[in-house]
Amino acid sequence: MCKTEDSVERGNYREVWKIKMGFLGDGKTEKLKHSMVSSSRMKLWLIRAITTALLWTCVVQLMALGEMWRPRLLKSWPSCLNHSHLSLAVDESLPAKVVLPPKRVYKNNGYLMVSCNGGLNQMRAAICDMVAIARYLNVTLIVPELDKTSFWNDPSEFQDIFDVDHFITSLRDEVRILKELPPRVKRRFELGMFHSLPPISWSNLSYYLHQILPLVQKHKVVHLNKTDARLANNGLPIDIQKLRCRVNFSSLRFTPQIEELGRRVVKILRERGPFLVLHLRYEMDMLAFSGCSHGCNSDEVEELTRMRYAYPWWKEKVINSELKRKEGLCPLTPEETALVLSALGINHNVQIYIAAGEIYGGQRRMASLAAAFPNLVRKETLLKPSDLIFFQNHSSQMAALDYLVSLESDIFVPTYDGNMAKVVEGHRRFLGFKKTIALNRKLLVDLIDQYSNGSLSWDEISSIVKDTHADRIGNPRERLVIADRPKEEDYFYANPHECLQSLDEPLRYT
């Protein structure tokens, strides 16, 4: 039935066409024929284009199948149609997908604000403690405020040193962290409706649970205005200890600019051979604070004393420098350091990167060390001034750069057990127990004095120094616990053994 109707329609169409052809006349008929030819050519061109496209599609598909199935021998042949390099380039240009941990859901008890005090590494450890405390109290932590009133007078904010977005997102499964208080709560804070206090040093979690949490619940916002050493080294749950490590070794990442510059310094050093980082803690502030003036002239001693009295929060004013030195409580001088490194058998041609600020006494005090170890370098000598221009007058950012280089060194030698020495030592333990020589300063100054007055020969002093420090190189060991004397215990961040591999496991190196 359908076919009959279709035939009739086609017949009618031909009749109408003949009538129209006759009506138009010969001239118009020719024009119409020409138009029909052009239309046919266009259709033919379109058919060819579509056919070509389909053929190329088939070719591409066959090439893809060929990449999957052809033998390896054929894969190795050069081919202008091989897309593997192009695909690789495209893949490398795409940003890596960041998988965020799921948010931890909890009833928020309030907001915790903290103002860190001290230098970079003192603040670094404090930030780790404050995250653990916020997690334990189920509060929202505001991104910590860094110290701007210390001797260094560094105006850097948290985000100038650390990758703040990574800090927040990497810990979202543990604690909620905000860059600032929510507007409603911020207004309360600006009106003075909050509580501020310095927490008690070396406190355990019960102190924060029974003393700090009620204040948070009452005032909604609590501001801790000092954060150094406010959490105990020992006696804490394993999950709290591991959280402190997670913040320190993973979440507190420096800004991309600092990280990139650190990699560049390490690359320069590596191209020249092995290198040792010497944390020569012999800056003016360290000497003034500690009262250690061995080797200084009378004018320098007076200058250091004036500085010590100028800072009221440096509580110790009257200090016997020589007595303190004999107790091993002073940083080694550059001259003493030269003798110690030589006695340890350090190669005199090795690169020594000085991780420190300006050495007090300048070239005069560095002369002995430079004579014994001529390959002394600093970031200022390895980089162009333009590379460091944005770091000038920002001591914490400079310290961050030294921190990164210290982690990567073949050997790390601190001349004083300050905060940087301790935190770097712990981080190097975490990275596979990298060699860190913890100097026994009390023994060393006694040996140096005996050598200087002729009581000991060089061979004798060298033998004693090597034997004494054979097991003081950052090996695995339990952290020392001294009940009721937390200041005399091993510092958690120097040896976070709960976060390290088991002592009976083979060492891992990363």
Short mmCIF file of N, CA and C in Angstrom, two decimals, residues 158-220:
data_model
loop_
_atom_site.label_atom_id
_atom_site.label_comp_id
_atom_site.label_asym_id
_atom_site.label_seq_id
_atom_site.Cartn_x
_atom_site.Cartn_y
_atom_site.Cartn_z
N PHE A 158 51.61 34.49 58.81
CA PHE A 158 51.64 33.03 58.62
C PHE A 158 51.73 32.68 57.14
N GLN A 159 50.90 33.32 56.32
CA GLN A 159 50.86 32.99 54.90
C GLN A 159 52.09 33.46 54.14
N ASP A 160 52.93 34.28 54.75
CA ASP A 160 54.19 34.69 54.11
C ASP A 160 55.25 33.61 54.23
N ILE A 161 55.08 32.71 55.18
CA ILE A 161 56.08 31.67 55.44
C ILE A 161 55.55 30.29 55.09
N PHE A 162 54.30 30.03 55.48
CA PHE A 162 53.71 28.71 55.27
C PHE A 162 52.60 28.77 54.22
N ASP A 163 52.38 27.64 53.56
CA ASP A 163 51.29 27.50 52.61
C ASP A 163 50.00 27.36 53.41
N VAL A 164 49.30 28.46 53.59
CA VAL A 164 48.16 28.49 54.51
C VAL A 164 47.01 27.62 54.03
N ASP A 165 46.76 27.59 52.72
CA ASP A 165 45.65 26.77 52.22
C ASP A 165 45.93 25.28 52.40
N HIS A 166 47.18 24.88 52.17
CA HIS A 166 47.55 23.49 52.42
C HIS A 166 47.42 23.15 53.90
N PHE A 167 47.82 24.06 54.75
CA PHE A 167 47.72 23.87 56.20
C PHE A 167 46.27 23.59 56.61
N ILE A 168 45.36 24.37 56.07
CA ILE A 168 43.95 24.24 56.43
C ILE A 168 43.34 22.96 55.87
N THR A 169 43.53 22.73 54.58
CA THR A 169 42.86 21.59 53.93
C THR A 169 43.46 20.25 54.35
N SER A 170 44.77 20.21 54.60
CA SER A 170 45.41 18.93 54.94
C SER A 170 45.00 18.43 56.31
N LEU A 171 44.44 19.31 57.14
CA LEU A 171 44.04 18.92 58.50
C LEU A 171 42.54 18.95 58.70
N ARG A 172 41.79 19.03 57.62
CA ARG A 172 40.34 19.18 57.74
C ARG A 172 39.67 17.95 58.34
N ASP A 173 40.34 16.80 58.28
CA ASP A 173 39.77 15.61 58.90
C ASP A 173 40.07 15.54 60.40
N GLU A 174 40.83 16.50 60.90
CA GLU A 174 41.18 16.52 62.32
C GLU A 174 40.56 17.70 63.06
N VAL A 175 40.67 18.88 62.47
CA VAL A 175 40.21 20.08 63.16
C VAL A 175 39.81 21.12 62.13
N ARG A 176 38.81 21.90 62.47
CA ARG A 176 38.39 23.00 61.60
C ARG A 176 39.31 24.19 61.84
N ILE A 177 39.91 24.70 60.76
CA ILE A 177 40.81 25.84 60.85
C ILE A 177 40.30 26.93 59.93
N LEU A 178 40.19 28.15 60.44
CA LEU A 178 39.73 29.29 59.66
C LEU A 178 40.83 30.35 59.61
N LYS A 179 40.81 31.15 58.55
CA LYS A 179 41.79 32.23 58.43
C LYS A 179 41.47 33.38 59.38
N GLU A 180 40.21 33.55 59.70
CA GLU A 180 39.81 34.57 60.67
C GLU A 180 38.48 34.19 61.29
N LEU A 181 38.13 34.86 62.35
CA LEU A 181 36.87 34.59 63.03
C LEU A 181 35.69 34.90 62.12
N PRO A 182 34.59 34.16 62.24
CA PRO A 182 33.38 34.50 61.50
C PRO A 182 32.91 35.91 61.90
N PRO A 183 32.22 36.63 61.01
CA PRO A 183 31.86 38.03 61.27
C PRO A 183 31.20 38.28 62.61
N ARG A 184 30.21 37.44 62.97
CA ARG A 184 29.49 37.67 64.23
C ARG A 184 30.42 37.51 65.43
N VAL A 185 31.26 36.48 65.39
CA VAL A 185 32.19 36.23 66.49
C VAL A 185 33.29 37.29 66.50
N LYS A 186 33.68 37.74 65.31
CA LYS A 186 34.73 38.75 65.21
C LYS A 186 34.29 40.05 65.87
N ARG A 187 33.01 40.39 65.73
CA ARG A 187 32.50 41.60 66.38
C ARG A 187 32.60 41.48 67.89
N ARG A 188 32.30 40.30 68.42
CA ARG A 188 32.43 40.07 69.87
C ARG A 188 33.89 40.25 70.30
N PHE A 189 34.80 39.73 69.48
CA PHE A 189 36.22 39.84 69.82
C PHE A 189 36.66 41.30 69.82
N GLU A 190 36.20 42.06 68.81
CA GLU A 190 36.57 43.47 68.73
C GLU A 190 36.00 44.29 69.88
N LEU A 191 34.91 43.83 70.46
CA LEU A 191 34.32 44.49 71.62
C LEU A 191 34.95 44.03 72.93
N GLY A 192 35.96 43.17 72.84
CA GLY A 192 36.65 42.70 74.04
C GLY A 192 35.96 41.54 74.74
N MET A 193 35.03 40.91 74.05
CA MET A 193 34.29 39.80 74.66
C MET A 193 35.01 38.47 74.38
N PHE A 194 36.18 38.34 74.99
CA PHE A 194 36.97 37.12 74.89
C PHE A 194 37.87 37.04 76.11
N HIS A 195 38.55 35.90 76.26
CA HIS A 195 39.46 35.72 77.39
C HIS A 195 40.86 35.43 76.86
N SER A 196 41.86 36.11 77.41
CA SER A 196 43.24 35.94 76.97
C SER A 196 44.12 35.55 78.15
N LEU A 197 45.04 34.60 77.90
CA LEU A 197 45.95 34.16 78.96
C LEU A 197 47.13 33.41 78.37
N PRO A 198 48.25 33.35 79.10
CA PRO A 198 49.35 32.46 78.70
C PRO A 198 49.17 31.11 79.39
N PRO A 199 49.04 30.01 78.67
CA PRO A 199 48.87 28.71 79.33
C PRO A 199 50.14 28.30 80.07
N ILE A 200 50.00 27.41 81.01
CA ILE A 200 51.13 26.94 81.82
C ILE A 200 52.03 26.04 80.98
N SER A 201 53.33 26.25 81.11
CA SER A 201 54.30 25.48 80.32
C SER A 201 54.25 24.00 80.65
N TRP A 202 54.56 23.17 79.65
CA TRP A 202 54.72 21.73 79.77
C TRP A 202 53.48 21.07 80.39
N SER A 203 52.29 21.59 80.05
CA SER A 203 51.05 21.04 80.62
C SER A 203 50.59 19.81 79.86
N ASN A 204 49.93 18.90 80.59
CA ASN A 204 49.34 17.75 79.92
C ASN A 204 47.92 18.08 79.49
N LEU A 205 47.23 17.11 78.89
CA LEU A 205 45.92 17.39 78.32
C LEU A 205 44.85 17.66 79.37
N SER A 206 45.02 17.14 80.56
CA SER A 206 44.03 17.37 81.61
C SER A 206 43.93 18.86 81.96
N TYR A 207 45.07 19.55 81.89
CA TYR A 207 45.06 21.00 82.16
C TYR A 207 44.18 21.71 81.14
N TYR A 208 44.31 21.35 79.86
CA TYR A 208 43.53 22.01 78.82
C TYR A 208 42.05 21.60 78.90
N LEU A 209 41.81 20.37 79.31
CA LEU A 209 40.43 19.91 79.44
C LEU A 209 39.70 20.59 80.59
N HIS A 210 40.37 20.72 81.73
CA HIS A 210 39.71 21.23 82.94
C HIS A 210 39.90 22.72 83.18
N GLN A 211 40.90 23.33 82.56
CA GLN A 211 41.14 24.76 82.78
C GLN A 211 40.82 25.61 81.55
N ILE A 212 41.19 25.16 80.38
CA ILE A 212 41.01 25.97 79.18
C ILE A 212 39.65 25.77 78.54
N LEU A 213 39.19 24.52 78.44
CA LEU A 213 37.90 24.27 77.79
C LEU A 213 36.74 25.01 78.46
N PRO A 214 36.62 25.03 79.79
CA PRO A 214 35.54 25.81 80.41
C PRO A 214 35.59 27.29 80.03
N LEU A 215 36.79 27.83 79.86
CA LEU A 215 36.91 29.24 79.45
C LEU A 215 36.41 29.43 78.03
N VAL A 216 36.69 28.46 77.17
CA VAL A 216 36.21 28.53 75.78
C VAL A 216 34.68 28.48 75.76
N GLN A 217 34.12 27.57 76.51
CA GLN A 217 32.67 27.42 76.53
C GLN A 217 31.98 28.65 77.13
N LYS A 218 32.63 29.31 78.03
CA LYS A 218 32.05 30.50 78.67
C LYS A 218 32.18 31.73 77.77
N HIS A 219 33.36 31.95 77.21
CA HIS A 219 33.61 33.18 76.46
C HIS A 219 33.51 33.02 74.95
N LYS A 220 33.37 31.81 74.46
CA LYS A 220 33.30 31.48 73.02
C LYS A 220 34.63 31.67 72.30
#
